PDB file of C-alpha atoms (C1' of nucleotides) in Angstrom:
ATOM      1  CA  MET O   1    -268.666 211.767-165.063  1.00 93.00           C
ATOM      2  CA  THR O   2    -267.757 212.155-161.375  1.00 96.00           C
ATOM      3  CA  ILE O   3    -265.095 210.022-159.712  1.00 97.00           C
ATOM      4  CA  PRO O   4    -264.790 209.955-155.909  1.00 97.00           C
ATOM      5  CA  ALA O   5    -261.416 211.424-154.931  1.00 98.00           C
ATOM      6  CA  PRO O   6    -260.943 212.253-151.255  1.00 97.00           C
ATOM      7  CA  ASP O   7    -257.624 213.775-150.144  1.00 98.00           C
ATOM      8  CA  PHE O   8    -256.845 214.877-153.656  1.00 98.00           C
ATOM      9  CA  ASP O   9    -255.750 218.248-155.049  1.00 97.00           C
ATOM     10  CA  LEU O  10    -255.735 218.175-158.841  1.00 97.00           C
ATOM     11  CA  GLU O  11    -253.930 221.468-159.390  1.00 95.00           C
ATOM     12  CA  MET O  12    -251.219 220.632-156.855  1.00 95.00           C
ATOM     13  CA  THR O  13    -250.762 217.186-158.371  1.00 97.00           C
ATOM     14  CA  LEU O  14    -250.421 218.452-161.950  1.00 96.00           C
ATOM     15  CA  ASN O  15    -248.230 221.481-161.177  1.00 93.00           C
ATOM     16  CA  CYS O  16    -245.726 220.004-158.734  1.00 94.00           C
ATOM     17  CA  GLY O  17    -243.150 219.094-161.383  1.00 94.00           C
ATOM     18  CA  GLN O  18    -243.899 215.410-161.930  1.00 96.00           C
ATOM     19  CA  VAL O  19    -245.818 215.743-165.225  1.00 96.00           C
ATOM     20  CA  PHE O  20    -245.524 218.466-167.833  1.00 95.00           C
ATOM     21  CA  HIS O  21    -248.204 218.348-170.500  1.00 95.00           C
ATOM     22  CA  TRP O  22    -251.474 219.283-168.718  1.00 95.00           C
ATOM     23  CA  ARG O  23    -252.939 222.602-169.814  1.00 93.00           C
ATOM     24  CA  LYS O  24    -255.215 224.867-167.839  1.00 93.00           C
ATOM     25  CA  TYR O  25    -258.623 225.095-169.480  1.00 94.00           C
ATOM     26  CA  ARG O  26    -261.674 226.828-168.004  1.00 94.00           C
ATOM     27  CA  ASP O  27    -261.972 225.614-164.401  1.00 95.00           C
ATOM     28  CA  GLY O  28    -259.827 222.521-164.952  1.00 96.00           C
ATOM     29  CA  PHE O  29    -257.147 220.928-167.109  1.00 96.00           C
ATOM     30  CA  VAL O  30    -256.957 219.087-170.405  1.00 96.00           C
ATOM     31  CA  GLY O  31    -254.421 216.366-171.122  1.00 96.00           C
ATOM     32  CA  THR O  32    -253.904 212.728-171.954  1.00 96.00           C
ATOM     33  CA  ILE O  33    -253.705 209.497-170.012  1.00 96.00           C
ATOM     34  CA  GLY O  34    -252.097 207.093-172.452  1.00 95.00           C
ATOM     35  CA  ASP O  35    -254.379 207.060-175.490  1.00 92.00           C
ATOM     36  CA  LEU O  36    -257.238 208.749-173.636  1.00 95.00           C
ATOM     37  CA  ALA O  37    -257.894 212.461-173.968  1.00 95.00           C
ATOM     38  CA  LEU O  38    -259.642 214.092-171.080  1.00 95.00           C
ATOM     39  CA  TYR O  39    -260.745 217.186-169.235  1.00 97.00           C
ATOM     40  CA  ALA O  40    -260.505 217.054-165.440  1.00 97.00           C
ATOM     41  CA  GLU O  41    -261.833 219.472-162.857  1.00 97.00           C
ATOM     42  CA  GLN O  42    -261.601 219.573-159.089  1.00 97.00           C
ATOM     43  CA  GLY O  43    -264.862 218.854-157.295  1.00 97.00           C
ATOM     44  CA  GLU O  44    -265.868 218.362-153.658  1.00 95.00           C
ATOM     45  CA  ARG O  45    -263.904 215.253-152.658  1.00 97.00           C
ATOM     46  CA  ALA O  46    -264.291 214.224-156.284  1.00 98.00           C
ATOM     47  CA  LEU O  47    -262.892 214.578-159.752  1.00 98.00           C
ATOM     48  CA  LYS O  48    -265.171 215.753-162.538  1.00 98.00           C
ATOM     49  CA  VAL O  49    -263.979 214.384-165.867  1.00 97.00           C
ATOM     50  CA  ARG O  50    -265.019 214.429-169.483  1.00 95.00           C
ATOM     51  CA  PHE O  51    -263.538 212.107-172.081  1.00 94.00           C
ATOM     52  CA  GLY O  52    -262.799 213.006-175.648  1.00 87.00           C
ATOM     53  CA  GLY O  53    -260.852 211.533-178.483  1.00 62.00           C
ATOM     54  CA  THR O  54    -261.269 210.609-182.079  1.00 52.00           C
ATOM     55  CA  PRO O  55    -262.470 207.982-182.424  1.00 51.00           C
ATOM     56  CA  LYS O  56    -264.532 207.583-179.269  1.00 56.00           C
ATOM     57  CA  PRO O  57    -262.739 205.508-176.672  1.00 54.00           C
ATOM     58  CA  ALA O  58    -262.832 201.932-177.895  1.00 59.00           C
ATOM     59  CA  ARG O  59    -263.048 200.360-174.460  1.00 64.00           C
ATOM     60  CA  GLY O  60    -266.295 200.440-172.546  1.00 71.00           C
ATOM     61  CA  THR O  61    -267.172 203.573-170.659  1.00 77.00           C
ATOM     62  CA  ARG O  62    -267.206 201.338-167.585  1.00 81.00           C
ATOM     63  CA  ALA O  63    -263.406 200.986-167.608  1.00 89.00           C
ATOM     64  CA  LEU O  64    -262.690 204.695-167.775  1.00 93.00           C
ATOM     65  CA  PRO O  65    -263.057 205.710-164.100  1.00 95.00           C
ATOM     66  CA  GLY O  66    -260.629 202.957-163.152  1.00 96.00           C
ATOM     67  CA  ILE O  67    -258.045 204.266-165.601  1.00 96.00           C
ATOM     68  CA  VAL O  68    -258.325 207.780-164.199  1.00 97.00           C
ATOM     69  CA  ALA O  69    -258.222 206.557-160.592  1.00 98.00           C
ATOM     70  CA  ARG O  70    -255.126 204.505-161.345  1.00 98.00           C
ATOM     71  CA  TYR O  71    -253.362 207.405-163.119  1.00 98.00           C
ATOM     72  CA  PHE O  72    -253.935 209.774-160.204  1.00 98.00           C
ATOM     73  CA  SER O  73    -253.089 207.048-157.658  1.00 98.00           C
ATOM     74  CA  LEU O  74    -256.383 207.543-155.831  1.00 98.00           C
ATOM     75  CA  ASP O  75    -255.692 204.182-154.175  1.00 98.00           C
ATOM     76  CA  HIS O  76    -252.607 205.478-152.326  1.00 98.00           C
ATOM     77  CA  PRO O  77    -253.373 205.766-148.586  1.00 98.00           C
ATOM     78  CA  LEU O  78    -252.409 209.424-148.444  1.00 98.00           C
ATOM     79  CA  LYS O  79    -253.202 209.938-144.750  1.00 98.00           C
ATOM     80  CA  GLU O  80    -250.978 207.031-143.758  1.00 98.00           C
ATOM     81  CA  ILE O  81    -248.250 208.149-146.116  1.00 98.00           C
ATOM     82  CA  CYS O  82    -248.202 211.677-144.693  1.00 98.00           C
ATOM     83  CA  ALA O  83    -248.317 210.341-141.151  1.00 98.00           C
ATOM     84  CA  SER O  84    -245.192 208.294-141.870  1.00 98.00           C
ATOM     85  CA  PHE O  85    -243.127 211.373-142.756  1.00 98.00           C
ATOM     86  CA  PRO O  86    -240.502 212.391-140.213  1.00 98.00           C
ATOM     87  CA  ASP O  87    -241.622 215.001-137.695  1.00 98.00           C
ATOM     88  CA  ASP O  88    -239.375 218.017-138.237  1.00 97.00           C
ATOM     89  CA  PRO O  89    -240.217 221.685-138.977  1.00 96.00           C
ATOM     90  CA  THR O  90    -239.215 221.588-142.660  1.00 96.00           C
ATOM     91  CA  MET O  91    -241.124 218.398-143.386  1.00 97.00           C
ATOM     92  CA  ASN O  92    -244.164 219.578-141.452  1.00 97.00           C
ATOM     93  CA  LYS O  93    -244.366 222.820-143.429  1.00 95.00           C
ATOM     94  CA  ALA O  94    -244.109 220.922-146.694  1.00 96.00           C
ATOM     95  CA  ARG O  95    -246.768 218.424-145.595  1.00 97.00           C
ATOM     96  CA  ASP O  96    -249.211 221.206-144.728  1.00 97.00           C
ATOM     97  CA  PHE O  97    -248.492 223.087-147.928  1.00 95.00           C
ATOM     98  CA  CYS O  98    -248.887 220.077-150.262  1.00 96.00           C
ATOM     99  CA  ARG O  99    -252.121 218.657-148.900  1.00 97.00           C
ATOM    100  CA  GLY O 100    -253.748 216.483-151.558  1.00 97.00           C
ATOM    101  CA  LEU O 101    -250.659 216.092-153.723  1.00 97.00           C
ATOM    102  CA  ARG O 102    -250.452 212.568-155.128  1.00 98.00           C
ATOM    103  CA  ILE O 103    -247.611 210.871-156.988  1.00 97.00           C
ATOM    104  CA  ILE O 104    -249.197 209.790-160.258  1.00 97.00           C
ATOM    105  CA  ARG O 105    -248.666 206.658-162.359  1.00 98.00           C
ATOM    106  CA  GLN O 106    -247.528 207.863-165.758  1.00 97.00           C
ATOM    107  CA  PRO O 107    -247.160 205.694-168.834  1.00 97.00           C
ATOM    108  CA  LYS O 108    -243.607 204.336-168.640  1.00 97.00           C
ATOM    109  CA  TRP O 109    -242.258 205.364-172.030  1.00 97.00           C
ATOM    110  CA  GLU O 110    -243.793 208.838-171.828  1.00 97.00           C
ATOM    111  CA  CYS O 111    -242.275 209.384-168.398  1.00 97.00           C
ATOM    112  CA  LEU O 112    -238.861 208.035-169.377  1.00 96.00           C
ATOM    113  CA  ALA O 113    -238.708 210.108-172.563  1.00 96.00           C
ATOM    114  CA  THR O 114    -239.846 213.275-170.817  1.00 96.00           C
ATOM    115  CA  PHE O 115    -237.287 212.969-168.041  1.00 95.00           C
ATOM    116  CA  ILE O 116    -234.477 212.293-170.529  1.00 95.00           C
ATOM    117  CA  CYS O 117    -235.479 215.656-172.013  1.00 94.00           C
ATOM    118  CA  SER O 118    -235.603 217.232-168.559  1.00 93.00           C
ATOM    119  CA  SER O 119    -231.898 217.052-167.850  1.00 90.00           C
ATOM    120  CA  MET O 120    -230.401 220.490-167.252  1.00 89.00           C
ATOM    121  CA  LYS O 121    -233.754 222.116-167.906  1.00 90.00           C
ATOM    122  CA  GLN O 122    -236.179 224.056-165.762  1.00 89.00           C
ATOM    123  CA  VAL O 123    -239.801 223.091-165.402  1.00 90.00           C
ATOM    124  CA  ALA O 124    -241.102 225.778-167.776  1.00 89.00           C
ATOM    125  CA  HIS O 125    -238.746 224.582-170.459  1.00 90.00           C
ATOM    126  CA  ILE O 126    -239.549 220.901-170.007  1.00 93.00           C
ATOM    127  CA  ARG O 127    -243.195 221.779-170.632  1.00 93.00           C
ATOM    128  CA  GLN O 128    -242.292 223.322-173.974  1.00 92.00           C
ATOM    129  CA  ILE O 129    -240.168 220.373-175.034  1.00 93.00           C
ATOM    130  CA  SER O 130    -242.859 217.882-174.046  1.00 94.00           C
ATOM    131  CA  CYS O 131    -245.521 219.788-175.981  1.00 93.00           C
ATOM    132  CA  ALA O 132    -243.279 220.257-179.036  1.00 93.00           C
ATOM    133  CA  LEU O 133    -242.591 216.501-179.215  1.00 95.00           C
ATOM    134  CA  ARG O 134    -246.289 215.752-178.978  1.00 95.00           C
ATOM    135  CA  LYS O 135    -247.236 218.274-181.623  1.00 94.00           C
ATOM    136  CA  ARG O 136    -244.576 217.142-184.087  1.00 94.00           C
ATOM    137  CA  TYR O 137    -244.762 213.363-183.643  1.00 95.00           C
ATOM    138  CA  GLY O 138    -247.872 212.495-181.623  1.00 94.00           C
ATOM    139  CA  GLY O 139    -251.421 211.776-182.728  1.00 94.00           C
ATOM    140  CA  LYS O 140    -254.167 214.371-182.498  1.00 94.00           C
ATOM    141  CA  ALA O 141    -257.145 214.199-180.181  1.00 94.00           C
ATOM    142  CA  MET O 142    -260.083 216.491-179.461  1.00 94.00           C
ATOM    143  CA  ILE O 143    -261.398 217.369-176.026  1.00 94.00           C
ATOM    144  CA  CYS O 144    -263.878 220.146-175.195  1.00 93.00           C
ATOM    145  CA  GLY O 145    -263.471 221.363-178.777  1.00 93.00           C
ATOM    146  CA  ILE O 146    -259.748 221.951-178.530  1.00 92.00           C
ATOM    147  CA  THR O 147    -256.932 219.947-180.067  1.00 94.00           C
ATOM    148  CA  ILE O 148    -254.369 218.164-177.935  1.00 94.00           C
ATOM    149  CA  TYR O 149    -251.691 215.633-178.859  1.00 95.00           C
ATOM    150  CA  HIS O 150    -250.731 212.212-177.555  1.00 95.00           C
ATOM    151  CA  PHE O 151    -247.181 211.388-176.594  1.00 96.00           C
ATOM    152  CA  PRO O 152    -245.553 209.598-179.564  1.00 96.00           C
ATOM    153  CA  ALA O 153    -244.864 205.868-179.171  1.00 96.00           C
ATOM    154  CA  PRO O 154    -241.210 204.753-179.012  1.00 96.00           C
ATOM    155  CA  GLU O 155    -241.537 203.290-182.518  1.00 96.00           C
ATOM    156  CA  LEU O 156    -242.438 206.742-183.816  1.00 96.00           C
ATOM    157  CA  VAL O 157    -239.643 208.553-182.014  1.00 95.00           C
ATOM    158  CA  ALA O 158    -237.210 205.841-183.162  1.00 95.00           C
ATOM    159  CA  THR O 159    -237.900 206.726-186.802  1.00 94.00           C
ATOM    160  CA  ALA O 160    -237.338 210.435-186.216  1.00 94.00           C
ATOM    161  CA  THR O 161    -234.040 212.062-187.088  1.00 93.00           C
ATOM    162  CA  GLU O 162    -231.770 213.747-184.615  1.00 91.00           C
ATOM    163  CA  ASN O 163    -232.332 217.028-186.450  1.00 90.00           C
ATOM    164  CA  GLY O 164    -236.103 216.623-186.294  1.00 91.00           C
ATOM    165  CA  LEU O 165    -235.874 216.106-182.554  1.00 92.00           C
ATOM    166  CA  ARG O 166    -233.575 219.096-182.226  1.00 91.00           C
ATOM    167  CA  LYS O 167    -236.336 221.228-183.734  1.00 90.00           C
ATOM    168  CA  CYS O 168    -238.272 220.448-180.549  1.00 92.00           C
ATOM    169  CA  ALA O 169    -235.592 222.332-178.578  1.00 90.00           C
ATOM    170  CA  LEU O 170    -233.968 219.184-177.222  1.00 92.00           C
ATOM    171  CA  GLY O 171    -230.417 220.305-177.960  1.00 89.00           C
ATOM    172  CA  TYR O 172    -227.851 217.618-177.171  1.00 90.00           C
ATOM    173  CA  ARG O 173    -230.605 215.509-175.552  1.00 92.00           C
ATOM    174  CA  ALA O 174    -231.880 214.613-179.049  1.00 93.00           C
ATOM    175  CA  LYS O 175    -229.160 212.010-179.505  1.00 92.00           C
ATOM    176  CA  ASN O 176    -229.951 210.380-176.154  1.00 94.00           C
ATOM    177  CA  LEU O 177    -233.704 210.316-176.723  1.00 95.00           C
ATOM    178  CA  LEU O 178    -233.264 208.817-180.186  1.00 95.00           C
ATOM    179  CA  ALA O 179    -230.881 206.114-178.958  1.00 94.00           C
ATOM    180  CA  THR O 180    -233.164 205.197-176.056  1.00 96.00           C
ATOM    181  CA  ALA O 181    -236.255 205.172-178.309  1.00 96.00           C
ATOM    182  CA  LYS O 182    -234.518 202.680-180.602  1.00 95.00           C
ATOM    183  CA  ARG O 183    -233.711 200.366-177.709  1.00 96.00           C
ATOM    184  CA  VAL O 184    -237.264 200.497-176.412  1.00 96.00           C
ATOM    185  CA  ALA O 185    -238.828 200.104-179.871  1.00 96.00           C
ATOM    186  CA  SER O 186    -236.664 197.078-180.677  1.00 96.00           C
ATOM    187  CA  GLY O 187    -237.646 195.368-177.443  1.00 96.00           C
ATOM    188  CA  GLU O 188    -234.035 195.336-176.265  1.00 95.00           C
ATOM    189  CA  ALA O 189    -235.267 197.479-173.388  1.00 96.00           C
ATOM    190  CA  ASP O 190    -238.616 196.046-172.222  1.00 97.00           C
ATOM    191  CA  LEU O 191    -240.039 198.730-169.937  1.00 97.00           C
ATOM    192  CA  GLU O 192    -243.140 196.718-169.030  1.00 98.00           C
ATOM    193  CA  ALA O 193    -241.214 193.566-168.144  1.00 98.00           C
ATOM    194  CA  TRP O 194    -238.933 195.601-165.880  1.00 97.00           C
ATOM    195  CA  SER O 195    -241.898 196.115-163.532  1.00 98.00           C
ATOM    196  CA  ALA O 196    -241.016 192.754-161.991  1.00 98.00           C
ATOM    197  CA  LEU O 197    -237.488 193.821-161.023  1.00 97.00           C
ATOM    198  CA  SER O 198    -236.324 194.863-157.588  1.00 97.00           C
ATOM    199  CA  GLY O 199    -235.632 198.556-157.001  1.00 96.00           C
ATOM    200  CA  ASP O 200    -231.879 198.238-157.384  1.00 95.00           C
ATOM    201  CA  GLU O 201    -232.156 196.108-160.521  1.00 96.00           C
ATOM    202  CA  LEU O 202    -234.703 198.431-162.090  1.00 97.00           C
ATOM    203  CA  ARG O 203    -232.507 201.465-161.396  1.00 96.00           C
ATOM    204  CA  ALA O 204    -229.495 199.690-162.887  1.00 96.00           C
ATOM    205  CA  ARG O 205    -231.436 198.789-166.067  1.00 96.00           C
ATOM    206  CA  LEU O 206    -232.717 202.341-166.487  1.00 96.00           C
ATOM    207  CA  CYS O 207    -229.235 203.809-165.976  1.00 96.00           C
ATOM    208  CA  GLU O 208    -227.942 201.741-168.912  1.00 95.00           C
ATOM    209  CA  LEU O 209    -230.129 203.805-171.244  1.00 96.00           C
ATOM    210  CA  PRO O 210    -228.493 206.810-172.931  1.00 95.00           C
ATOM    211  CA  GLY O 211    -229.330 210.052-171.136  1.00 94.00           C
ATOM    212  CA  VAL O 212    -230.414 208.307-167.942  1.00 96.00           C
ATOM    213  CA  GLY O 213    -228.400 208.777-164.757  1.00 94.00           C
ATOM    214  CA  THR O 214    -229.336 208.203-161.134  1.00 95.00           C
ATOM    215  CA  LYS O 215    -231.579 211.256-160.862  1.00 95.00           C
ATOM    216  CA  VAL O 216    -233.618 210.563-164.014  1.00 96.00           C
ATOM    217  CA  ALA O 217    -233.832 206.845-163.160  1.00 96.00           C
ATOM    218  CA  ASN O 218    -235.261 207.683-159.739  1.00 96.00           C
ATOM    219  CA  CYS O 219    -237.816 210.041-161.306  1.00 96.00           C
ATOM    220  CA  VAL O 220    -239.000 207.309-163.673  1.00 97.00           C
ATOM    221  CA  MET O 221    -239.160 204.767-160.843  1.00 97.00           C
ATOM    222  CA  LEU O 222    -241.212 207.181-158.744  1.00 97.00           C
ATOM    223  CA  PHE O 223    -243.535 208.656-161.382  1.00 97.00           C
ATOM    224  CA  ALA O 224    -244.070 205.644-163.671  1.00 97.00           C
ATOM    225  CA  TYR O 225    -243.242 202.442-161.761  1.00 97.00           C
ATOM    226  CA  GLY O 226    -245.010 203.353-158.520  1.00 97.00           C
ATOM    227  CA  ARG O 227    -241.796 202.916-156.534  1.00 97.00           C
ATOM    228  CA  ILE O 228    -242.683 205.468-153.884  1.00 97.00           C
ATOM    229  CA  THR O 229    -239.476 204.789-151.997  1.00 97.00           C
ATOM    230  CA  ALA O 230    -237.363 206.192-154.867  1.00 97.00           C
ATOM    231  CA  PHE O 231    -235.895 209.564-153.869  1.00 96.00           C
ATOM    232  CA  PRO O 232    -234.673 211.700-156.815  1.00 96.00           C
ATOM    233  CA  ILE O 233    -232.124 214.300-155.705  1.00 95.00           C
ATOM    234  CA  ASP O 234    -232.046 217.382-157.918  1.00 93.00           C
ATOM    235  CA  VAL O 235    -230.544 220.772-157.036  1.00 92.00           C
ATOM    236  CA  TRP O 236    -233.682 221.909-155.201  1.00 92.00           C
ATOM    237  CA  ILE O 237    -233.857 218.877-152.956  1.00 94.00           C
ATOM    238  CA  GLU O 238    -230.122 218.919-152.447  1.00 93.00           C
ATOM    239  CA  ARG O 239    -230.352 222.509-151.244  1.00 91.00           C
ATOM    240  CA  VAL O 240    -233.150 221.625-148.804  1.00 93.00           C
ATOM    241  CA  LEU O 241    -231.308 218.567-147.501  1.00 94.00           C
ATOM    242  CA  ARG O 242    -228.016 220.363-146.995  1.00 91.00           C
ATOM    243  CA  GLN O 243    -229.570 223.385-145.304  1.00 90.00           C
ATOM    244  CA  THR O 244    -231.967 221.430-143.124  1.00 94.00           C
ATOM    245  CA  TYR O 245    -230.196 218.233-142.195  1.00 94.00           C
ATOM    246  CA  PHE O 246    -226.518 218.941-142.853  1.00 92.00           C
ATOM    247  CA  ALA O 247    -226.243 222.553-141.706  1.00 89.00           C
ATOM    248  CA  ARG O 248    -222.579 223.668-141.560  1.00 83.00           C
ATOM    249  CA  LYS O 249    -221.324 220.213-142.437  1.00 87.00           C
ATOM    250  CA  ARG O 250    -218.804 220.207-145.213  1.00 80.00           C
ATOM    251  CA  LYS O 251    -218.046 217.402-147.613  1.00 83.00           C
ATOM    252  CA  VAL O 252    -221.433 215.731-147.836  1.00 89.00           C
ATOM    253  CA  THR O 253    -221.098 213.402-150.795  1.00 89.00           C
ATOM    254  CA  PRO O 254    -224.032 212.379-153.027  1.00 89.00           C
ATOM    255  CA  ARG O 255    -223.589 208.889-151.624  1.00 91.00           C
ATOM    256  CA  ARG O 256    -223.987 210.168-148.084  1.00 91.00           C
ATOM    257  CA  LEU O 257    -227.118 212.119-149.070  1.00 93.00           C
ATOM    258  CA  ALA O 258    -228.687 209.049-150.668  1.00 94.00           C
ATOM    259  CA  GLU O 259    -227.971 206.908-147.602  1.00 94.00           C
ATOM    260  CA  PHE O 260    -229.403 209.545-145.303  1.00 95.00           C
ATOM    261  CA  THR O 261    -232.634 209.999-147.278  1.00 96.00           C
ATOM    262  CA  ALA O 262    -233.308 206.261-147.511  1.00 95.00           C
ATOM    263  CA  GLU O 263    -232.899 205.938-143.751  1.00 96.00           C
ATOM    264  CA  TYR O 264    -234.562 209.163-142.617  1.00 97.00           C
ATOM    265  CA  PHE O 265    -237.609 209.427-144.894  1.00 97.00           C
ATOM    266  CA  GLY O 266    -238.499 205.754-144.899  1.00 95.00           C
ATOM    267  CA  PRO O 267    -240.674 203.634-147.205  1.00 96.00           C
ATOM    268  CA  HIS O 268    -242.622 206.598-148.638  1.00 98.00           C
ATOM    269  CA  GLY O 269    -239.530 208.704-149.231  1.00 97.00           C
ATOM    270  CA  GLY O 270    -240.578 209.563-152.772  1.00 97.00           C
ATOM    271  CA  TYR O 271    -243.669 211.300-151.448  1.00 97.00           C
ATOM    272  CA  ALA O 272    -241.648 213.180-148.854  1.00 97.00           C
ATOM    273  CA  GLN O 273    -239.241 214.229-151.596  1.00 97.00           C
ATOM    274  CA  GLN O 274    -242.014 215.578-153.838  1.00 97.00           C
ATOM    275  CA  TYR O 275    -243.579 217.513-150.961  1.00 97.00           C
ATOM    276  CA  LEU O 276    -240.220 219.068-150.033  1.00 96.00           C
ATOM    277  CA  PHE O 277    -239.496 219.810-153.694  1.00 95.00           C
ATOM    278  CA  HIS O 278    -242.815 221.470-154.437  1.00 95.00           C
ATOM    279  CA  HIS O 279    -242.813 223.472-151.216  1.00 94.00           C
ATOM    280  CA  ALA O 280    -239.271 224.734-151.791  1.00 93.00           C
ATOM    281  CA  ARG O 281    -240.019 225.738-155.386  1.00 91.00           C
ATOM    282  CA  SER O 282    -243.332 227.370-154.571  1.00 91.00           C
ATOM    283  CA  THR O 283    -241.892 229.539-151.819  1.00 87.00           C
ATOM    284  CA  LYS O 284    -238.634 230.417-153.572  1.00 78.00           C
ATOM    285  CA  ASN O 285    -239.554 234.105-153.903  1.00 62.00           C
ATOM    286  CA  SER O 286    -240.271 234.517-150.212  1.00 59.00           C
ATOM    287  CA  GLN O 287    -236.876 233.171-149.184  1.00 52.00           C
ATOM    288  CA  ARG O 288    -233.451 234.635-149.522  1.00 40.00           C
ATOM    289  CA  HIS O 289    -231.632 232.881-152.307  1.00 39.00           C
ATOM    290  CA  PRO O 290    -228.487 231.388-150.757  1.00 41.00           C
ATOM    291  CA  GLN O 291    -226.344 231.341-153.885  1.00 37.00           C
ATOM    292  CA  ARG O 292    -227.022 234.874-155.030  1.00 34.00           C
ATOM    293  CA  SER O 293    -223.834 236.790-155.532  1.00 34.00           C
ATOM    294  CA  ARG O 294    -222.693 239.234-152.874  1.00 31.00           C
ATOM    295  CA  ARG O 295    -223.070 242.072-155.341  1.00 30.00           C
ATOM    296  CA  THR O 296    -226.740 241.262-156.002  1.00 31.00           C
ATOM    297  CA  LEU O 297    -227.378 240.753-152.324  1.00 30.00           C
ATOM    298  CA  LYS O 298    -226.044 244.171-151.402  1.00 29.00           C
ATOM    299  CA  LYS O 299    -228.184 246.010-153.912  1.00 29.00           C
ATOM    300  CA  SER O 300    -231.413 244.088-153.539  1.00 30.00           C
ATOM    301  CA  PRO O 301    -234.083 245.552-151.265  1.00 30.00           C
ATOM    302  CA  GLU O 302    -234.472 244.046-147.828  1.00 27.00           C
ATOM    303  CA  ARG O 303    -237.372 241.665-147.348  1.00 24.00           C
TER     304      ARG O 303
ATOM    305  C1'  DC B   1    -211.391 213.672-157.508  1.00 53.38           C
ATOM    306  C1'  DT B   2    -212.287 218.098-161.014  1.00 53.38           C
ATOM    307  C1'  DC B   3    -213.760 220.333-165.173  1.00 53.38           C
ATOM    308  C1'  DC B   4    -217.007 221.346-168.732  1.00 53.38           C
ATOM    309  C1'  DA B   5    -220.167 221.052-173.032  1.00 53.38           C
ATOM    310  C1'  DG B   6    -224.894 222.172-173.949  1.00 53.38           C
ATOM    311  C1'  DG B   7    -228.996 225.894-174.999  1.00 53.38           C
ATOM    312  C1'  DG B   8    -233.129 228.453-174.147  1.00 53.38           C
ATOM    313  C1'  DA B   9    -236.027 230.569-170.638  1.00 53.38           C
ATOM    314  C1'  DT B  10    -236.016 233.523-166.848  1.00 53.38           C
ATOM    315  C1'  DG B  11    -234.842 237.295-163.972  1.00 53.38           C
ATOM    316  C1'  DA B  12    -231.704 241.131-162.770  1.00 53.38           C
ATOM    317  C1'  DT B  13    -229.441 245.300-164.179  1.00 53.38           C
TER     318       DT B  13
ATOM    319  C1'  DA F   1    -230.905 245.443-174.603  1.00 53.38           C
ATOM    320  C1'  DT F   2    -227.376 242.794-172.414  1.00 53.38           C
ATOM    321  C1'  DC F   3    -225.837 239.679-168.810  1.00 53.38           C
ATOM    322  C1'  DA F   4    -225.994 236.013-165.318  1.00 53.38           C
ATOM    323  C1'  DT F   5    -228.271 232.062-163.719  1.00 53.38           C
ATOM    324  C1'  DC F   6    -230.537 227.745-163.835  1.00 53.38           C
ATOM    325  C1'  DC F   7    -230.102 222.626-164.655  1.00 53.38           C
ATOM    326  C1'  DA F   8    -228.215 216.324-165.397  1.00 53.38           C
ATOM    327  C1'  DT F   9    -225.423 213.356-167.895  1.00 53.38           C
ATOM    328  C1'  DG F  10    -221.328 211.740-169.718  1.00 53.38           C
ATOM    329  C1'  DG F  11    -216.836 212.060-171.181  1.00 53.38           C
ATOM    330  C1'  DA F  12    -212.063 214.006-170.673  1.00 53.38           C
TER     331       DA F  12
END
DNA sequence: CTCCAGGGATGAT
DNA sequence: ATCATCCATGGA
């Protein structure tokens, strides 16, 4: 099946650090969208997809393109969004580099759980945790003859033990994930109903969950609730912001950074953030690392 | 405000 | 083969 997808780069979108379970396969990727299993491949201004799953998708084949288009946010006016970014050298480089990158709409629980696991972890490690959770607790599906796993529902994770979760390399995050799963499974935390909340209220609700602070809450708002104004500040973004917009200013508090980003990057700040993030990470080896020790710096070859 | 647990991958030596 | 570095939350 072919789905029209102008201004879309599948590889960029899946590898920019917003989602962690897609696996390279042949000329495309295999993964899940909720309870759908699929293969997706970049085409000319289009997405070529193949659906799998056991049993066959229950809903009509007619509904499937819409589900894929919604997941990849093909409805976002990407040209307008990019045009709204501030015009400065750093932002312009990131915008050119990340052409076709879209902020996707992930299932809320899956996104929340994954980002609770992401704390103090690097992207490569988050991938492993996400896949281990799926393999141990999630349901199986087949696509293109290979086995993949769905993300386990909150009810399933809630019945796990902390030790079982620790076997998925969660470390101290196991306790937080378990506690949050119980709140979501019991209905005490109603992730779907929270869609109706304002940004500030939604962030406050999310931050009440164990293992969720401002950064994780903003990631969930951006990647699952479609709040494209949300601006998660991790170490990468903080580095970019400080170097680019606060050069040789001391004492820039997190509060100050948050106020600046909301004002400077505007209503599509989340997009700007992801572009800056992905560009900084992708070019890390061609830049001098600012926090390398003096000893390392002296010995390393000039480049 | 500061300090620090936590743990596995990743990269340098 | 060792050693340093990366990372967010939450509690002291």
